[in-house]
C-alpha positions as CSV (number, residue, x, y, z in Angstrom):
1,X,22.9,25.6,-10.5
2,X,26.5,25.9,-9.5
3,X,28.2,25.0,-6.0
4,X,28.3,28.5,-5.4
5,X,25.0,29.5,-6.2
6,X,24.0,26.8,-4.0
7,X,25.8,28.3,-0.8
8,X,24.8,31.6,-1.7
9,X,21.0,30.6,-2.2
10,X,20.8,28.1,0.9
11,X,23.2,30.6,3.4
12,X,24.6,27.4,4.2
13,X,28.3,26.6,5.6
14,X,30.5,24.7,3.7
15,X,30.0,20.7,4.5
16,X,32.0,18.5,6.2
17,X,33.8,16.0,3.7
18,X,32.8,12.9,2.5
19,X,36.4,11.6,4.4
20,X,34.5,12.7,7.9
21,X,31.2,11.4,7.0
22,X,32.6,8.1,6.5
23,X,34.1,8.2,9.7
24,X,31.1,9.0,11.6
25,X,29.1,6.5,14.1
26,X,25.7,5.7,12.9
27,X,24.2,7.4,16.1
28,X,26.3,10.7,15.5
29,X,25.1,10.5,12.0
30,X,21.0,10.4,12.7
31,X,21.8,13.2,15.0
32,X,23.9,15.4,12.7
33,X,21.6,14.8,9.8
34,X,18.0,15.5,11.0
35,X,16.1,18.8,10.0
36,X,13.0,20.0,10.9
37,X,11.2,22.6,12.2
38,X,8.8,19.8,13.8
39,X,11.1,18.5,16.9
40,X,12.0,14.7,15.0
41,X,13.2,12.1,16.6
42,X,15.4,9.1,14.3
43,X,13.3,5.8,13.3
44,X,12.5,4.1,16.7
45,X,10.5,0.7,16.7
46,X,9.9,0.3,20.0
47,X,9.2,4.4,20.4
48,X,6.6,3.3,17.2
49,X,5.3,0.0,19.2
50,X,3.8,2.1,21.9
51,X,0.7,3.9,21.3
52,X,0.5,7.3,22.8
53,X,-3.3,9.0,23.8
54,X,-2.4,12.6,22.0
55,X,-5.5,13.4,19.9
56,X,-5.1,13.7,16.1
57,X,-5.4,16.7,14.6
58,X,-6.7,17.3,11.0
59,X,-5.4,19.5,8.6
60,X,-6.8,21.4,6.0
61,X,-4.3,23.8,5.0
62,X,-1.9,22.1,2.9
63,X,-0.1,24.7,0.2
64,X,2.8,24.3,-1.9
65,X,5.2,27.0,-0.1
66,X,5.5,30.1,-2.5
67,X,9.2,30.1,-3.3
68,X,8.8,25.9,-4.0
69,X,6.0,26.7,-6.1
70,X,7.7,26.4,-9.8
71,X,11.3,25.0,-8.5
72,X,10.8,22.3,-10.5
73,X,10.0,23.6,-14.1
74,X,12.4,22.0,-16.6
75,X,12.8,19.5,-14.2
76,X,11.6,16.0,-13.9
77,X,10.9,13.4,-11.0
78,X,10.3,9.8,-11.0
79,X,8.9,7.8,-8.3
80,X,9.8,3.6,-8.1
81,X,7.1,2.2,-5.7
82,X,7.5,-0.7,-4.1
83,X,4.4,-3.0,-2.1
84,X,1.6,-2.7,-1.2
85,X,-2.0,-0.3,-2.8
86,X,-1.3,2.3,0.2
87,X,2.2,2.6,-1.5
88,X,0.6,2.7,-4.6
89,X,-1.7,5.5,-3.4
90,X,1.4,7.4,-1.5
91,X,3.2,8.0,-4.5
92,X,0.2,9.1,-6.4
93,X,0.5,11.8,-3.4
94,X,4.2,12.4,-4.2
95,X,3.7,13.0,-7.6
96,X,1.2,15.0,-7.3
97,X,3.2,17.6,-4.7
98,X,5.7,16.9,-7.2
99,X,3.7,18.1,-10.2
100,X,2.1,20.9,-8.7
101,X,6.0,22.6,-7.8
102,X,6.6,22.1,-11.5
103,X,8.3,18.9,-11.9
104,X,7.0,16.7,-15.0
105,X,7.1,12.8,-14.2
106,X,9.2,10.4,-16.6
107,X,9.7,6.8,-16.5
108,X,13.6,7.1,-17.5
109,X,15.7,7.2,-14.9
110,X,18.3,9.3,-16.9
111,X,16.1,11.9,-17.6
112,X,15.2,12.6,-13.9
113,X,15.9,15.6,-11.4
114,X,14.6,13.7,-8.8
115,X,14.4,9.5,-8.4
116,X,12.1,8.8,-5.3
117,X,12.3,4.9,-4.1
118,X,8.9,4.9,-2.1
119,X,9.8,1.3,-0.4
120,X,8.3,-1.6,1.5
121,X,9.0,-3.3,4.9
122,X,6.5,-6.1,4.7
123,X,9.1,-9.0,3.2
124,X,13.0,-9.4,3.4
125,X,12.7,-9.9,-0.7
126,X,10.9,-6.4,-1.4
127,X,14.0,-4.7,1.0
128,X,16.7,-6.6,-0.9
129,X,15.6,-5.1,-4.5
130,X,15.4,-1.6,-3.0
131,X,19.3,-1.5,-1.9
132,X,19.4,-3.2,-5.6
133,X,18.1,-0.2,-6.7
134,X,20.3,1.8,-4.6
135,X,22.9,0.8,-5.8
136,X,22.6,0.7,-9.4
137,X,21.7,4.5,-8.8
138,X,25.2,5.5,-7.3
139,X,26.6,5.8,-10.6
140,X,23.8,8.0,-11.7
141,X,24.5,10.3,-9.2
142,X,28.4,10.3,-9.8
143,X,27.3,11.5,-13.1
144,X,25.3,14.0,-12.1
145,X,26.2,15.5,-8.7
146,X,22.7,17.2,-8.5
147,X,20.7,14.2,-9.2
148,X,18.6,13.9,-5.8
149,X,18.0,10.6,-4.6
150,X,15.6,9.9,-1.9
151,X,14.4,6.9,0.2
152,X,10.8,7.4,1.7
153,X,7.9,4.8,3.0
154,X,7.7,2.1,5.2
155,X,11.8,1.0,5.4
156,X,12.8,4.6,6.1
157,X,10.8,4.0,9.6
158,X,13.4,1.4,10.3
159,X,16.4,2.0,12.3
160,X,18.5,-0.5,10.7
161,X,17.8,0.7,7.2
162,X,18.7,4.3,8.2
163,X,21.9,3.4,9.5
164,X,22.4,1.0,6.3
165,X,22.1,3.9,4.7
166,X,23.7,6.2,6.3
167,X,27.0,4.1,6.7
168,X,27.3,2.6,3.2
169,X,25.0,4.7,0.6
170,X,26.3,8.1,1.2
171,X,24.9,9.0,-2.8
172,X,21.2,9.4,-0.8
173,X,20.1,12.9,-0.6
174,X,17.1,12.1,1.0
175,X,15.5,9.7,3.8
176,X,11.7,10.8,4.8
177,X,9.3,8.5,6.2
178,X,5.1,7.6,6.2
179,X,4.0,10.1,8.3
180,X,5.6,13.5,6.9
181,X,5.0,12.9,2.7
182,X,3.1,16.5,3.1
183,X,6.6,17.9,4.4
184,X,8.0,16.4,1.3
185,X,8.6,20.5,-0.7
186,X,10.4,21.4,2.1
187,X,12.2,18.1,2.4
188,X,13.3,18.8,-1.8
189,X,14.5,22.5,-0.7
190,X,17.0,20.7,2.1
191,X,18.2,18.7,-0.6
192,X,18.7,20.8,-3.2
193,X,20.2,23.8,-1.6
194,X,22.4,21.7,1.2
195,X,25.2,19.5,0.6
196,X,24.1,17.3,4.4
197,X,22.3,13.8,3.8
198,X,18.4,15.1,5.1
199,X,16.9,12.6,7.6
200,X,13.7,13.1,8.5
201,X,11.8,9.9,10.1
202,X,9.1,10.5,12.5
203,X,8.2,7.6,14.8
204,X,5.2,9.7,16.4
205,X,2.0,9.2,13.8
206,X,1.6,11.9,11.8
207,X,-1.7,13.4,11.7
208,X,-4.0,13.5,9.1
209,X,-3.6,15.8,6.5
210,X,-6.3,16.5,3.9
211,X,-6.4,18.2,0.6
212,X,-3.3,16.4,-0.5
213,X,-2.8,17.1,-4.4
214,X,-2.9,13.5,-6.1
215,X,-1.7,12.7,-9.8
216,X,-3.8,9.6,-10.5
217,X,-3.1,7.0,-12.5
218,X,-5.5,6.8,-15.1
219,X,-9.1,8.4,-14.9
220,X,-11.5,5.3,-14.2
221,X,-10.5,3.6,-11.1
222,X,-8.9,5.5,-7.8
223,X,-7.8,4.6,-4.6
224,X,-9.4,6.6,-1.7
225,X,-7.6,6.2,1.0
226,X,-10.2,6.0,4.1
227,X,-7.6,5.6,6.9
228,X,-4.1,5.2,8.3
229,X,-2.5,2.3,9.9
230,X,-3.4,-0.2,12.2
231,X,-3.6,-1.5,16.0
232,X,-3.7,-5.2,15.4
233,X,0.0,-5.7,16.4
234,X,0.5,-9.0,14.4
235,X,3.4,-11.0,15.5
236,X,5.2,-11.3,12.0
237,X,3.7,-8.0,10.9
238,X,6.1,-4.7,11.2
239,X,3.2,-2.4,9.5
240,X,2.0,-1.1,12.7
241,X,5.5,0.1,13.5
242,X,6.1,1.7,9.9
243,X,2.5,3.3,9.3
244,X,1.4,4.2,13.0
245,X,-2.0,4.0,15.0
246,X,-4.7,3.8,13.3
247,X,-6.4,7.1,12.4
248,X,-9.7,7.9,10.5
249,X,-10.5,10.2,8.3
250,X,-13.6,12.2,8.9
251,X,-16.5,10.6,6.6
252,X,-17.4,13.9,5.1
253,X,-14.1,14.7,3.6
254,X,-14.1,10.7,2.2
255,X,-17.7,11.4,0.8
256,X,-16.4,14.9,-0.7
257,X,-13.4,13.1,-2.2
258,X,-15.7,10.4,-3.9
259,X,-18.0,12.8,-5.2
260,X,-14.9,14.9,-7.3
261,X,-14.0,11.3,-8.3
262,X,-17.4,11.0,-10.0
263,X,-17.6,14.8,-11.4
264,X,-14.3,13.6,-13.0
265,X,-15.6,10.9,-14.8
266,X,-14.2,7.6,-12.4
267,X,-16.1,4.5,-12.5
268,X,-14.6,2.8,-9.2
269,X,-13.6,3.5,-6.3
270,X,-11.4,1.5,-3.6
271,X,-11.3,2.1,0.1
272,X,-7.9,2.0,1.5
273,X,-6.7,1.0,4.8
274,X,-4.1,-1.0,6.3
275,X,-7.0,-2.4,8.3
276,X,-10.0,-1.0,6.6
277,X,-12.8,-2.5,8.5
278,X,-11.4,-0.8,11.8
279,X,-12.5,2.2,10.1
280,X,-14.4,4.9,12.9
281,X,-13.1,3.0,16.1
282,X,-10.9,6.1,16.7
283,X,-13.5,8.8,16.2
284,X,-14.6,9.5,19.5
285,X,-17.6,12.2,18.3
286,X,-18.9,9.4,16.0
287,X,-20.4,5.9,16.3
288,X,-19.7,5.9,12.6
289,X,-18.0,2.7,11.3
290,X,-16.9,0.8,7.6
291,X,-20.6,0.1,7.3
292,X,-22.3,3.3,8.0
293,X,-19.5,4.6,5.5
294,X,-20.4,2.2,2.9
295,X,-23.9,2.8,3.5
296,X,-23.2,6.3,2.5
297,X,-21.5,5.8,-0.4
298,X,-24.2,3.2,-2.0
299,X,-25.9,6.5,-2.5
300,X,-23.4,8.1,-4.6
301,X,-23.9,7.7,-8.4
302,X,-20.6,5.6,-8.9
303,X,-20.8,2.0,-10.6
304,X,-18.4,0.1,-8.1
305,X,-17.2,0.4,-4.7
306,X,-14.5,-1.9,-2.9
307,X,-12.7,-2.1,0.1
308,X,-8.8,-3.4,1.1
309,X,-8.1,-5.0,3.1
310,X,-10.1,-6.4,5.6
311,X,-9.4,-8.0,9.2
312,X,-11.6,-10.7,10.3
313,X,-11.8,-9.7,13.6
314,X,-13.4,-6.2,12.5
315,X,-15.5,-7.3,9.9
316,X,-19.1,-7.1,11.6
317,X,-22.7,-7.7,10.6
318,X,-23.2,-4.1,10.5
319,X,-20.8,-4.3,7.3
320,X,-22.0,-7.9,5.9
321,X,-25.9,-6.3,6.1
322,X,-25.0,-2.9,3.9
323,X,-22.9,-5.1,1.5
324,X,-25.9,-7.3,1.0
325,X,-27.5,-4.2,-0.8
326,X,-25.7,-4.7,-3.9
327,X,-25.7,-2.1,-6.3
328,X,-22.3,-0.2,-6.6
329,X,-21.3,-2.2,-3.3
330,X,-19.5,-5.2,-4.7
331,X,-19.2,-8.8,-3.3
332,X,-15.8,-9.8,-4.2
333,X,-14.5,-9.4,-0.6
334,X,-10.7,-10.2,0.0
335,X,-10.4,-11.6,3.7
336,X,-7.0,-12.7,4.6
337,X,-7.2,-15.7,6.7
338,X,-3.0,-16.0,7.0
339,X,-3.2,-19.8,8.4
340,X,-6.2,-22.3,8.7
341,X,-4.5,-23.2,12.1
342,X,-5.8,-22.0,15.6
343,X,-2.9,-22.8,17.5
344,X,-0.7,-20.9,14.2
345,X,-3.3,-17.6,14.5
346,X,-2.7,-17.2,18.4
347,X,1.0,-17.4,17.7
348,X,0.7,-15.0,15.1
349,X,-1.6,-12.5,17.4
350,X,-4.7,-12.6,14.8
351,X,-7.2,-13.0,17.6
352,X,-9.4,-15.1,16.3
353,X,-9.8,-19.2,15.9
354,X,-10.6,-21.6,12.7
355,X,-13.9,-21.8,13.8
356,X,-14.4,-18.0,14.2
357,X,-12.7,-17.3,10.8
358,X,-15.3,-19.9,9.3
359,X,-18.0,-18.9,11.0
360,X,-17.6,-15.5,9.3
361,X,-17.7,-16.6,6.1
362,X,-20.9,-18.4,6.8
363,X,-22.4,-15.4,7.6
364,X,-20.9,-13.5,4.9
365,X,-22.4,-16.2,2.4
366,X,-25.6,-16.4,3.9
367,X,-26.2,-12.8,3.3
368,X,-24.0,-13.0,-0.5
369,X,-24.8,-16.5,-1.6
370,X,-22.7,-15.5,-4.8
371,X,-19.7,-13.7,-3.0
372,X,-16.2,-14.3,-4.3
373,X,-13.5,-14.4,-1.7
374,X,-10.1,-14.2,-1.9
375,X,-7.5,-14.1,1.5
376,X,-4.0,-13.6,2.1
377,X,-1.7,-16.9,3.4
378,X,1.4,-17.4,4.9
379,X,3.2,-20.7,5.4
380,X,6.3,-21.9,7.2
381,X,5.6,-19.6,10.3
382,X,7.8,-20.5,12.7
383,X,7.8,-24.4,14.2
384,X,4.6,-24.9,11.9
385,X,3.6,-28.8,11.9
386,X,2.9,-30.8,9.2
387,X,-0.6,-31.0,10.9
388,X,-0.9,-27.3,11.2
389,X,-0.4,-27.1,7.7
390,X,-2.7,-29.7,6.5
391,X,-5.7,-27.3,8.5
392,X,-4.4,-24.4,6.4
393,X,-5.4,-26.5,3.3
394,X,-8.7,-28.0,4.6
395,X,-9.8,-24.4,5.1
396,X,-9.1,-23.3,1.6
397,X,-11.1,-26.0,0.2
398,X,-13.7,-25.8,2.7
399,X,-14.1,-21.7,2.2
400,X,-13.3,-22.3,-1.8
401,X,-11.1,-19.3,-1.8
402,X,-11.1,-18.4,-6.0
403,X,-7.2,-16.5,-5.4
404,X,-5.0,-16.6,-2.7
405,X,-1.9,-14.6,-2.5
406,X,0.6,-17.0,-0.6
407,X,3.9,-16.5,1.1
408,X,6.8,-18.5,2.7
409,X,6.8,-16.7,6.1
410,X,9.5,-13.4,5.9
411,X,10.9,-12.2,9.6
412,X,11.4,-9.0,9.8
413,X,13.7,-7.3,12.6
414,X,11.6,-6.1,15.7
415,X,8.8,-8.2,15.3
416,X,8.2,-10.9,18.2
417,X,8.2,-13.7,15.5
418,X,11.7,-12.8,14.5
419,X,12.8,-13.8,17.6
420,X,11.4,-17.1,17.9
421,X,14.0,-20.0,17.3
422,X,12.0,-22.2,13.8
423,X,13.1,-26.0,13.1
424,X,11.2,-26.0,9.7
425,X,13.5,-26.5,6.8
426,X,13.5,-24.5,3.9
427,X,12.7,-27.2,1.7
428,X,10.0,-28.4,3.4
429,X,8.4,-24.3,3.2
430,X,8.9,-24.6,-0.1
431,X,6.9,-27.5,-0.9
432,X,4.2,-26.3,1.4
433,X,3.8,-23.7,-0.9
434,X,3.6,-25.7,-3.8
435,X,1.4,-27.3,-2.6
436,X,-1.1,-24.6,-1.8
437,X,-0.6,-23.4,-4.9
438,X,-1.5,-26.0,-7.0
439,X,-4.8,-26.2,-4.3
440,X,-5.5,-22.6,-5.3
441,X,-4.7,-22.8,-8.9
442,X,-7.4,-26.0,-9.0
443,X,-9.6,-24.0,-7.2
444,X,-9.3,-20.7,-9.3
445,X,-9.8,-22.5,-12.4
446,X,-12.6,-24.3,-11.5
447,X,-14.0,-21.1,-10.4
448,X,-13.3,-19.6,-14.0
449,X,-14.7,-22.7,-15.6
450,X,-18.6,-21.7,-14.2
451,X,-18.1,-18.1,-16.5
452,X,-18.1,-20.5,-20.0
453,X,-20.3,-19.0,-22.1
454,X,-21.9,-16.4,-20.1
455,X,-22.4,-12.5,-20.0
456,X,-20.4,-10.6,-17.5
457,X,-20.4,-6.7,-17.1
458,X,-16.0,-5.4,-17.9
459,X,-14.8,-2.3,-16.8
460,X,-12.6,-1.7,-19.7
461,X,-9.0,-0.2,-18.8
462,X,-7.6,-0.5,-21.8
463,X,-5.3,-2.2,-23.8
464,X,-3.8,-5.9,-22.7
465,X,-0.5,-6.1,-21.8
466,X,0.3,-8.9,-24.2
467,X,-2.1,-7.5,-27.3
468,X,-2.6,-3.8,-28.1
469,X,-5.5,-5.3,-30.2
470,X,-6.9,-7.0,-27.3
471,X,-8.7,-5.5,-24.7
472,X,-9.1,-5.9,-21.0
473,X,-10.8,-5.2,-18.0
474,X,-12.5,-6.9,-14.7
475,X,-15.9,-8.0,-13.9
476,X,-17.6,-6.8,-10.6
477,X,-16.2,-10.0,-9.0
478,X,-12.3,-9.1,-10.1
479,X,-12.0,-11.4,-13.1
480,X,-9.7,-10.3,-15.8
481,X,-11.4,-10.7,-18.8
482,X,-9.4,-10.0,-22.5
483,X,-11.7,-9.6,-25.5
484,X,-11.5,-7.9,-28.9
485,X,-13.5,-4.8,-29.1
486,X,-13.4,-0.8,-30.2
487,X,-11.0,1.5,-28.5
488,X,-13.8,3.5,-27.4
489,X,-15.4,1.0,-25.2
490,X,-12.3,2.1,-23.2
491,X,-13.6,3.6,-19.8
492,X,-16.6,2.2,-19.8
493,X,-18.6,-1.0,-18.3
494,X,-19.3,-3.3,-21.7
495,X,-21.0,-6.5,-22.0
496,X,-18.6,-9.8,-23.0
497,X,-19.6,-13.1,-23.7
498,X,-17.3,-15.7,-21.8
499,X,-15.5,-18.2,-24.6
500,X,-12.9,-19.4,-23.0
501,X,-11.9,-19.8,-19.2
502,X,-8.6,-19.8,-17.8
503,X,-6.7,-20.6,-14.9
504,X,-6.3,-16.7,-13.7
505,X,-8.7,-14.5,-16.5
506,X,-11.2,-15.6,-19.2
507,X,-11.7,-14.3,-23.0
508,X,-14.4,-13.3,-24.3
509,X,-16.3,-11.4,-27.3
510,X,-17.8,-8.3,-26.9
511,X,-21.8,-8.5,-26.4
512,X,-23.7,-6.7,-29.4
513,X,-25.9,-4.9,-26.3
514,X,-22.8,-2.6,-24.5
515,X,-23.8,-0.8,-21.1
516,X,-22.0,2.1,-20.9
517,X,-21.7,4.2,-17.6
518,X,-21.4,8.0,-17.9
């Protein structure tokens, strides 16, 4: 489409240059550059910080609007995605709004229509590699003037990423945030048919919209996302600010969801949620929580459930009794812990102590005796002690966490940590680290080490990375197993014998008896 067909198609008036853009105040720019029909307001964190009593409303309407409805045949989209499994659950969204208005996805970026960066807040490092990515694509777009590039996720909900953006990356067509994806046709018709940079953040939560095309990756393990963001409030944590209040779905549309999974042919199912285990605290109709949910589910004819990822604080007995069922409900349980330190959680706003956190996992063992836990831990929070430190370890060898995934603490701009003053060298961060990793690496492959030689139950996924020959999968307990077997055992649940034990995955040979799930 030519620049005149463009005006003539959008009846829009010819842009300001880019000589005035450039010369525009980030504050007139947010302005200038928002369009909706919905009232927005610009990224706000401390408008997101508060959390306001309107009732959510859900939605069961969505459509692709008619004249968006085949825009995109001949064209192609690709979608980067950056963080986190609700990212990686988002863009399966995208891409599936995408698809249904025609687009075909591609992986190379020179073959794309549209490049969507579906971004992450959570570290400093994920943020750098997405203005990498930014700019690498600015000579794309000088190439091809009607290349539309668009930022979306959890950075667009930051003020100072917008106005980044806005001041030095004028080659962005397109800034949306986590609360408006469904908006995201309209949001392509802006950019296509107007020359403006479209803005469109909303710091109020969005509401919950169901029936949400998805384009899955794969067809034996989905995400199912159970509920949106969270009320914990975290003092290093800026996901309560990016993703909103927490907000349920209604259990009947999750069961309904599940149930097209199985008709479909999945064999696994996880439960999404920034806090997943506050599940049903915001459904005032219901006393309906994670438990109850799960309860339901057991009943469903679908070979493995999990859940991600868990507070401690919300993980009740209600939940450890239903998980102690078995069945489809698996006992690998991931329970970040983020320091062994009491004096480190109340800084950090977790709300519970050392004792609490272990106390929890006595339970949780009592009721599982062969549950595999995994957690989430941050070192080098601000002013941590060498003493502090030394708890964080004690408590991964006294719990006998089998992974961790650890992190040299990130701040991240309107977050109360941020703003705390830290006389912890760099060096010395680093060498916590290394040092709970080589804690966790003992303890992982001594974890590995008990699988020599015996039978585990691998849902196959398909090739390995390293191998086409070789196949892999995971065991109930999320242990990456590679072993040499038919093509066809691909998509189902096969028996391997355990040869060899690594650090992070075992091998194995496929058992002559195969279980196969249909």
């Amino acid at each position: 489409m030519n620049e005149q067909q463009r005006k003539e198609q959008a009846h829009i008036k010819e842009p300001e240059n880019m000589e005035r853009i450039k010369n525009t105040s980030s504050d007139e720019m947010i302005s200038k550059y928002f369009h909706s029909e919905y009232e927005p307001q610009s990224p706000n964190i401390n408008k997101a910080r508060k959390r306001r009593k309107e009732d959510v409303q859900f939605h069961y309407d969505f459509s692709i609007p008619e004249d968006m409805q085949q825009i995109g045949k001949g064209r192609k989209f690709l979608i980067r995605t950056y963080g986190c499994q609700m990212n990686e659950h988002d863009t399966e969204v995208m891409a599936g709004i995408l698809t249904e208005m025609g687009y075909e996805a591609t992986s190379e970026t020179k073959e794309a229509d549209i490049i969507l960066l579906n971004t992450c807040a959570i570290r400093e490092n994920a943020e750098n590699k997405v203005f990498g990515e930014i700019g690498h694509l600015k000579p794309l777009k000088l190439e091809n003037p009607d290349l539309i590039i668009g930022v979306c996720g959890c950075m667009s909900q930051e003020e100072s990423v917008v106005d980044r953006i806005l001041e030095k990356h004028q080659h962005i067509d397109l800034i949306f945030g986590t609360h408006n994806i469904h908006r995201l046709p309209q949001l392509v018709k802006e950019a296509m048919f107007g020359k403006e940079m479209i803005v469109e953040v909303w710091s109020k939560e969005g509401d919950v919209i169901e029936n949400l095309p998805k384009a899955r990756k794969g067809k034996i393990k989905a995400w199912v996302n159970i509920m949106y963001g969270c009320d914990k409030f975290c003092t290093y944590c800026i996901v309560p600010m990016t993703r909103g209040k927490e907000r349920s779905r209604r259990p009947e549309d999750i069961i309904q969801e599940i149930r097209h999974l199985v008709a479909q042919g999945y064999k696994e199912v996880t439960l999404l949620g920034q806090n997943v285990n506050a599940y049903g605290k915001d459904l005032e109709d219901l006393d309906y929580g994670l438990g109850d949910l799960m309860d339901d589910i057991h009943k469903i004819d679908i070979p493995r459930v999990r859940f991600t990822t868990s507070h401690p604080r919300d993980f009740d007995d209600r939940l450890i009794e239903v998980l102690a069922k078995g069945g489809n409900l698996l006992d690998h349980i991931h329970l970040p812990v983020q320091s062994g330190s009491t004096e480190v959680l109340k800084k950090m706003n977790r709300k519970y102590t050392r004792e609490e956190y272990l106390e929890l996992v006595r339970k949780i063992r009592k009721a599982m005796p062969n549950a595999t836990l995994t957690t989430d831990i941050i070192v080098g929070f601000p002013n941590e002690t060498e003493e502090q430190f030394e708890e964080t370890l004690s408590l991964v060898k006294e719990v006998g966490f089998e992974a961790a995934y650890t992190f040299i603490y990130s701040p991240r701009e309107g977050t109360p940590a941020a703003r705390k003053k830290d006389d912890v060298p760099e060096e010395v961060k680093k060498q916590r680290l290394h040092r709970l990793n080589d804690l966790v690496n003992k303890q992982s492959a001594e974890a590995m080490k008990e699988y020599q030689g015996k039978v585990v139950k691998v849902l196959v996924e398909g090739e390995s990375k390293k191998d086409p020959d070789v196949l892999a999968g995971y065991t109930e307990r999320n242990k990456l197993v590679n072993f040499k077997g038919p093509k066809s055992a691909i998509g189902n649940i096969v028996e391997v014998e355990i040869t060899e034990a690594k650090t992070w995955s075992l091998n194995g040979i496929m058992a002559e008896k195969t279980v196969e799930v249909n």
